[in-house]
Amino acid sequence: MSQHTFIIDESDCPKGPSAYAAVEINLRDFIDLGQFPIHELGNPKRQALIDHAREGLEAFGCAHIPNFLTTAAVETMRAEAMRIIDKARPADAKINPYLTADDDSLPQDHPKRTFTKRTSSFINSDELEANSLLRKIYDSDVMVHFISECLNVGPIYRWADPLGRNPYSVMHNGDYFPWHFDGNDFTVSLLVQESESGGDFEYCPNIRTAERENFDGVKAVLQGERDSVKVLKLREGDLQIFRGRYSLHRVTPTKGSRPRIIALPTYVTDPYHVNRPHHAKAFYGRAMPIHVERERTRLDGLTD
Ligand SMILES: O=C(O)CCC(=O)C(=O)O
Ligand SMILES: [Fe+2]
């Protein structure tokens, strides 16, 4: 008789629901639907938000909607993040902008060989509490459709990556999140807590394309060139949609006793694909079997 053995590593099992049913999600728990009627497809206010987001994405690869979350939602998320903040995994790893390993066949000053210490940390998605409001926002179909229309890209999906799909990024006093490209096409950011100072989001709109890496342009920014750098001052409750695969970006060092906390619900066009093992380890502190199983060459051939 044949026998199949399944080895389950408890640490790889999600602790709470990983997907909320629509009936469990109340949009009013996080949005003022009078101001932001994202559930009413024909509402001109919704269309104006989408038009505004598209303009930003078209021009800079970045859309900004101030005060998107209610004050109560920001407080609920801040409280959740603070309760589990000790679970944030300090990366304490040196990264290059592509999250790849060193390649000593390249010249020393090549951007792929420029490593900077990342001290910011993530509360990984699998650490969120069972009743997490962030997870409800992430699981909301209304949100998925709204973000998809803002991006003018569809369909988009929730991401299969169990660590990266909707984490909180945490920066304590003096932490730094160096220049990098994201592995996924676009990210939604919701600022939950500002640091006392610093913590600015800086980015170089569309510095590379799917066809052109522009290593010279990237190298110039790493060496301090500022002409192509834009700065976005996010406030608590703001929503940002960002095409991080093409725009080099960083978060400047934070200062003060209050940590900067930002929620990063991440949607993708390929629901199957997850971070490469090296990327998962460098960003989220560990790689899981799914990262090894699903590693494959990306269709765009860009470095990461
Ligand atoms: O903290 C931020 O605003 C951006 C974080 C980021 O770039 C990332 O998680 O890839
Ligand atoms: Fe990023």
CSV table of C-alpha atoms and ligand atoms in Angstrom, one decimal:
chain,number,residue,atom,x,y,z
A,1,MET,CA,0.0,0.0,0.0
A,2,SER,CA,1.4,3.3,-0.9
A,3,GLN,CA,1.6,6.0,1.7
A,4,HIS,CA,1.9,9.7,1.2
A,5,THR,CA,3.5,11.8,3.9
A,6,PHE,CA,2.8,15.5,4.1
A,7,ILE,CA,5.2,17.5,6.2
A,8,ILE,CA,3.6,20.6,7.4
A,9,ASP,CA,5.7,23.3,9.0
A,10,GLU,CA,3.4,25.0,11.5
A,11,SER,CA,5.4,28.3,11.0
A,12,ASP,CA,4.3,28.3,7.4
A,13,CYS,CA,0.6,28.2,8.2
A,14,PRO,CA,-1.4,31.5,8.3
A,15,LYS,CA,-2.7,32.2,11.8
A,16,GLY,CA,-6.0,34.0,10.8
A,17,PRO,CA,-8.2,34.0,7.8
A,18,SER,CA,-6.2,34.7,4.7
A,19,ALA,CA,-9.3,35.9,2.8
A,20,TYR,CA,-12.4,37.6,4.1
A,21,ALA,CA,-15.8,37.0,2.6
A,22,ALA,CA,-17.3,40.1,1.1
A,23,VAL,CA,-20.0,40.0,3.7
A,24,GLU,CA,-17.4,40.4,6.5
A,25,ILE,CA,-16.0,43.6,5.0
A,26,ASN,CA,-17.6,46.9,5.8
A,27,LEU,CA,-16.2,49.7,3.7
A,28,ARG,CA,-17.3,52.2,6.3
A,29,ASP,CA,-14.8,50.7,8.7
A,30,PHE,CA,-12.1,52.5,6.7
A,31,ILE,CA,-13.5,54.9,4.2
A,32,ASP,CA,-15.8,57.9,4.3
A,33,LEU,CA,-18.1,56.8,1.4
A,34,GLY,CA,-19.6,60.2,1.1
A,35,GLN,CA,-16.3,61.7,0.2
A,36,PHE,CA,-14.8,58.6,-1.5
A,37,PRO,CA,-17.8,56.6,-3.1
A,38,ILE,CA,-15.5,54.0,-4.5
A,39,HIS,CA,-18.3,51.4,-4.5
A,40,GLU,CA,-20.6,53.5,-6.8
A,41,LEU,CA,-19.3,52.8,-10.3
A,42,GLY,CA,-21.1,55.7,-12.0
A,43,ASN,CA,-20.5,58.3,-9.3
A,44,PRO,CA,-18.6,61.4,-10.7
A,45,LYS,CA,-16.6,61.7,-7.5
A,46,ARG,CA,-15.3,58.2,-8.1
A,47,GLN,CA,-14.5,59.1,-11.7
A,48,ALA,CA,-12.7,62.3,-10.6
A,49,LEU,CA,-10.5,60.2,-8.2
A,50,ILE,CA,-9.6,57.8,-11.0
A,51,ASP,CA,-8.8,60.6,-13.4
A,52,HIS,CA,-6.6,62.2,-10.8
A,53,ALA,CA,-4.8,58.9,-10.1
A,54,ARG,CA,-4.3,58.2,-13.8
A,55,GLU,CA,-2.8,61.6,-14.4
A,56,GLY,CA,-0.2,61.0,-11.6
A,57,LEU,CA,0.6,57.5,-12.8
A,58,GLU,CA,1.0,58.7,-16.4
A,59,ALA,CA,3.2,61.6,-15.5
A,60,PHE,CA,5.3,60.2,-12.6
A,61,GLY,CA,4.4,56.6,-12.1
A,62,CYS,CA,2.8,57.7,-8.8
A,63,ALA,CA,-0.7,58.6,-7.7
A,64,HIS,CA,-1.5,60.3,-4.4
A,65,ILE,CA,-4.9,60.6,-2.7
A,66,PRO,CA,-4.7,62.5,0.6
A,67,ASN,CA,-6.8,61.5,3.6
A,68,PHE,CA,-8.2,58.3,1.9
A,69,LEU,CA,-8.6,56.4,5.2
A,70,THR,CA,-10.7,57.6,8.0
A,71,THR,CA,-9.0,58.8,11.2
A,72,ALA,CA,-10.6,55.8,13.0
A,73,ALA,CA,-9.2,53.3,10.5
A,74,VAL,CA,-5.7,54.8,10.8
A,75,GLU,CA,-5.9,54.5,14.6
A,76,THR,CA,-7.1,50.8,14.3
A,77,MET,CA,-4.2,50.0,12.0
A,78,ARG,CA,-1.7,51.9,14.1
A,79,ALA,CA,-2.9,50.0,17.2
A,80,GLU,CA,-2.6,46.6,15.4
A,81,ALA,CA,0.8,47.4,14.1
A,82,MET,CA,2.0,48.6,17.6
A,83,ARG,CA,0.7,45.4,19.2
A,84,ILE,CA,2.7,43.2,16.9
A,85,ILE,CA,5.6,45.5,16.2
A,86,ASP,CA,8.1,43.2,17.9
A,87,LYS,CA,7.4,40.7,15.2
A,88,ALA,CA,8.9,43.1,12.6
A,89,ARG,CA,11.8,41.3,11.0
A,90,PRO,CA,14.8,43.5,11.0
A,91,ALA,CA,16.5,42.9,7.6
A,92,ASP,CA,19.9,44.2,8.7
A,93,ALA,CA,21.1,43.2,5.2
A,94,LYS,CA,23.0,45.1,2.6
A,95,ILE,CA,21.0,45.3,-0.6
A,96,ASN,CA,21.6,46.6,-4.1
A,97,PRO,CA,18.7,48.3,-6.0
A,98,TYR,CA,17.8,45.0,-7.6
A,99,LEU,CA,17.8,42.8,-4.5
A,100,THR,CA,20.3,40.5,-6.2
A,101,ALA,CA,23.4,38.8,-5.0
A,102,ASP,CA,26.8,40.4,-5.8
A,103,ASP,CA,28.3,39.7,-9.2
A,104,ASP,CA,32.0,40.2,-9.2
A,105,SER,CA,32.2,39.9,-13.0
A,106,LEU,CA,31.0,43.5,-13.1
A,107,PRO,CA,33.0,46.7,-12.4
A,108,GLN,CA,33.0,47.8,-8.7
A,109,ASP,CA,30.9,50.9,-9.4
A,110,HIS,CA,28.2,49.1,-11.3
A,111,PRO,CA,24.7,49.7,-9.7
A,112,LYS,CA,24.3,46.0,-9.3
A,113,ARG,CA,27.5,46.0,-7.1
A,114,THR,CA,26.4,49.0,-5.0
A,115,PHE,CA,25.2,47.6,-1.7
A,116,THR,CA,23.6,49.8,1.1
A,117,LYS,CA,22.5,48.6,4.5
A,118,ARG,CA,18.7,48.4,4.9
A,119,THR,CA,17.7,48.7,8.5
A,120,SER,CA,13.9,49.1,8.0
A,121,SER,CA,11.8,46.0,8.8
A,122,PHE,CA,8.6,44.4,7.8
A,123,ILE,CA,5.7,43.0,9.9
A,124,ASN,CA,5.2,40.3,7.3
A,125,SER,CA,1.7,39.6,6.0
A,126,ASP,CA,1.5,36.2,7.8
A,127,GLU,CA,1.9,38.0,11.1
A,128,LEU,CA,-1.2,40.1,10.8
A,129,GLU,CA,-3.8,39.6,13.5
A,130,ALA,CA,-6.8,37.4,12.8
A,131,ASN,CA,-9.2,40.4,12.8
A,132,SER,CA,-6.8,42.7,10.9
A,133,LEU,CA,-8.3,45.8,9.3
A,134,LEU,CA,-5.4,45.9,6.8
A,135,ARG,CA,-6.3,42.4,5.6
A,136,LYS,CA,-10.0,43.5,5.2
A,137,ILE,CA,-8.9,46.5,3.1
A,138,TYR,CA,-6.7,44.2,1.1
A,139,ASP,CA,-9.4,41.6,0.6
A,140,SER,CA,-12.0,44.1,-0.5
A,141,ASP,CA,-13.1,43.5,-4.1
A,142,VAL,CA,-14.3,47.2,-4.2
A,143,MET,CA,-10.7,48.2,-3.5
A,144,VAL,CA,-9.3,45.8,-6.1
A,145,HIS,CA,-11.6,47.2,-8.7
A,146,PHE,CA,-10.9,50.8,-7.7
A,147,ILE,CA,-7.1,50.3,-7.8
A,148,SER,CA,-7.3,48.5,-11.1
A,149,GLU,CA,-9.2,51.4,-12.6
A,150,CYS,CA,-6.8,53.9,-11.2
A,151,LEU,CA,-3.9,52.0,-12.8
A,152,ASN,CA,-5.9,51.4,-16.0
A,153,VAL,CA,-4.6,47.9,-15.7
A,154,GLY,CA,-6.7,44.8,-15.4
A,155,PRO,CA,-7.4,42.3,-14.2
A,156,ILE,CA,-5.3,42.6,-11.1
A,157,TYR,CA,-5.2,40.1,-8.3
A,158,ARG,CA,-4.2,39.7,-4.7
A,159,TRP,CA,-0.6,38.4,-4.6
A,160,ALA,CA,0.2,34.8,-3.8
A,161,ASP,CA,3.3,35.8,-1.8
A,162,PRO,CA,2.5,34.9,1.8
A,163,LEU,CA,5.0,37.4,3.2
A,164,GLY,CA,4.9,40.3,0.9
A,165,ARG,CA,1.2,40.6,0.0
A,166,ASN,CA,0.1,43.1,2.6
A,167,PRO,CA,2.8,43.8,5.2
A,168,TYR,CA,3.5,46.8,7.4
A,169,SER,CA,6.8,48.4,6.8
A,170,VAL,CA,8.4,49.8,10.0
A,171,MET,CA,11.2,52.3,10.4
A,172,HIS,CA,12.5,53.1,13.9
A,173,ASN,CA,14.7,56.0,14.8
A,174,GLY,CA,17.6,56.2,12.3
A,175,ASP,CA,16.4,53.4,10.1
A,176,TYR,CA,16.9,53.7,6.3
A,177,PHE,CA,15.2,52.0,3.3
A,178,PRO,CA,17.8,52.4,0.5
A,179,TRP,CA,17.3,52.9,-3.2
A,180,HIS,CA,15.7,49.9,-4.9
A,181,PHE,CA,13.2,48.7,-7.5
A,182,ASP,CA,10.3,46.5,-6.5
A,183,GLY,CA,9.9,42.9,-7.7
A,184,ASN,CA,6.1,43.5,-8.4
A,185,ASP,CA,4.7,46.0,-10.9
A,186,PHE,CA,2.9,48.3,-8.5
A,187,THR,CA,2.2,48.8,-4.8
A,188,VAL,CA,-0.4,50.6,-2.8
A,189,SER,CA,0.8,52.4,0.3
A,190,LEU,CA,-1.3,53.6,3.2
A,191,LEU,CA,0.6,55.7,5.7
A,192,VAL,CA,-0.4,54.7,9.3
A,193,GLN,CA,2.1,56.7,11.3
A,194,GLU,CA,4.6,59.4,10.4
A,195,SER,CA,8.0,59.6,12.0
A,196,GLU,CA,8.8,62.8,13.8
A,197,SER,CA,11.1,63.8,10.9
A,198,GLY,CA,12.7,62.2,7.9
A,199,GLY,CA,11.0,59.2,6.4
A,200,ASP,CA,10.4,61.0,3.0
A,201,PHE,CA,9.5,58.9,0.0
A,202,GLU,CA,11.9,59.8,-2.9
A,203,TYR,CA,11.6,58.4,-6.4
A,204,CYS,CA,12.9,58.7,-9.9
A,205,PRO,CA,9.9,58.4,-12.2
A,206,ASN,CA,10.3,55.7,-14.8
A,207,ILE,CA,14.1,55.7,-14.7
A,208,ARG,CA,14.0,52.3,-16.4
A,209,THR,CA,11.6,50.6,-18.8
A,210,ALA,CA,10.9,47.0,-19.6
A,211,GLU,CA,13.2,47.4,-22.5
A,212,ARG,CA,16.0,49.5,-21.1
A,213,GLU,CA,17.7,49.1,-17.7
A,214,ASN,CA,19.5,52.5,-17.8
A,215,PHE,CA,22.3,51.5,-15.5
A,216,ASP,CA,24.1,54.8,-16.0
A,217,GLY,CA,21.0,56.8,-14.9
A,218,VAL,CA,20.6,54.5,-11.8
A,219,LYS,CA,24.3,54.8,-11.0
A,220,ALA,CA,24.1,58.6,-11.1
A,221,VAL,CA,21.3,58.6,-8.6
A,222,LEU,CA,23.1,56.2,-6.3
A,223,GLN,CA,26.1,58.6,-6.5
A,224,GLY,CA,23.9,61.6,-5.4
A,225,GLU,CA,22.4,63.1,-8.6
A,226,ARG,CA,19.2,64.8,-7.6
A,227,ASP,CA,17.8,66.2,-10.9
A,228,SER,CA,15.6,63.1,-11.6
A,229,VAL,CA,14.5,62.7,-7.9
A,230,LYS,CA,11.0,63.6,-6.8
A,231,VAL,CA,9.9,63.8,-3.1
A,232,LEU,CA,6.5,62.8,-1.9
A,233,LYS,CA,5.4,63.9,1.6
A,234,LEU,CA,2.9,61.4,2.7
A,235,ARG,CA,0.6,62.1,5.7
A,236,GLU,CA,-1.3,59.6,7.9
A,237,GLY,CA,-4.3,58.2,6.0
A,238,ASP,CA,-2.9,59.0,2.6
A,239,LEU,CA,-3.1,56.5,-0.2
A,240,GLN,CA,-0.3,56.2,-2.8
A,241,ILE,CA,-0.3,54.0,-5.9
A,242,PHE,CA,3.2,53.5,-7.2
A,243,ARG,CA,4.8,51.7,-10.1
A,244,GLY,CA,7.9,50.5,-8.2
A,245,ARG,CA,9.2,48.2,-10.9
A,246,TYR,CA,10.3,51.1,-13.2
A,247,SER,CA,10.9,53.9,-10.7
A,248,LEU,CA,14.0,53.7,-8.4
A,249,HIS,CA,12.9,54.7,-4.9
A,250,ARG,CA,13.9,54.9,-1.3
A,251,VAL,CA,12.7,56.2,2.1
A,252,THR,CA,15.1,58.7,3.8
A,253,PRO,CA,16.3,58.0,7.3
A,254,THR,CA,13.6,58.5,10.0
A,255,LYS,CA,14.2,60.4,13.2
A,256,GLY,CA,12.4,60.4,16.5
A,257,SER,CA,11.0,57.9,19.0
A,258,ARG,CA,7.7,57.4,17.0
A,259,PRO,CA,8.3,54.7,14.3
A,260,ARG,CA,7.2,55.3,10.7
A,261,ILE,CA,4.6,52.7,9.9
A,262,ILE,CA,3.2,52.2,6.4
A,263,ALA,CA,0.8,49.5,5.1
A,264,LEU,CA,1.7,48.1,1.7
A,265,PRO,CA,-1.3,46.2,0.1
A,266,THR,CA,0.3,44.8,-3.0
A,267,TYR,CA,-1.7,43.7,-6.1
A,268,VAL,CA,-0.3,41.9,-9.2
A,269,THR,CA,-1.2,41.0,-12.7
A,270,ASP,CA,0.2,37.4,-12.2
A,271,PRO,CA,-1.4,35.9,-9.1
A,272,TYR,CA,0.9,32.8,-9.2
A,273,HIS,CA,4.3,34.4,-9.2
A,274,VAL,CA,6.0,35.3,-5.8
A,275,ASN,CA,9.3,36.9,-4.9
A,276,ARG,CA,12.4,35.0,-5.7
A,277,PRO,CA,14.0,33.2,-2.7
A,278,HIS,CA,16.9,35.7,-2.5
A,279,HIS,CA,14.5,38.7,-2.7
A,280,ALA,CA,12.2,37.2,0.0
A,281,LYS,CA,15.1,36.6,2.3
A,282,ALA,CA,16.6,40.0,1.8
A,283,PHE,CA,13.3,41.9,2.2
A,284,TYR,CA,11.2,39.7,4.5
A,285,GLY,CA,13.8,37.9,6.5
A,286,ARG,CA,13.1,34.4,5.2
A,287,ALA,CA,12.3,32.3,2.1
A,288,MET,CA,9.5,29.7,2.2
A,289,PRO,CA,9.0,26.6,0.0
A,290,ILE,CA,6.6,28.6,-2.2
A,291,HIS,CA,9.4,31.0,-3.1
A,292,VAL,CA,11.7,28.2,-4.2
A,293,GLU,CA,8.9,26.3,-6.1
A,294,ARG,CA,7.8,29.3,-8.0
A,295,GLU,CA,11.0,30.8,-9.0
A,296,ARG,CA,11.2,31.3,-12.7
A,297,THR,CA,12.5,33.7,-15.3
A,298,ARG,CA,10.5,36.9,-15.4
A,299,LEU,CA,9.0,37.7,-18.8
A,300,ASP,CA,10.4,41.2,-18.9
A,301,GLY,CA,14.0,40.0,-18.4
A,302,LEU,CA,14.7,42.9,-16.0
A,303,THR,CA,17.2,42.4,-13.2
A,304,ASP,CA,16.0,41.6,-9.7
B,1,LIG,O1,7.9,52.7,3.0
B,1,LIG,C1,7.6,53.1,1.9
B,1,LIG,O2,7.0,54.2,1.7
B,1,LIG,C2,8.0,52.3,0.7
B,1,LIG,C3,8.4,51.0,1.0
B,1,LIG,C4,9.0,50.3,-0.2
B,1,LIG,O3,9.5,50.9,-1.1
B,1,LIG,C5,8.9,48.8,-0.3
B,1,LIG,O4,8.4,48.2,0.6
B,1,LIG,O5,9.3,48.3,-1.4
B,2,FE,FE,9.8,49.5,-2.8
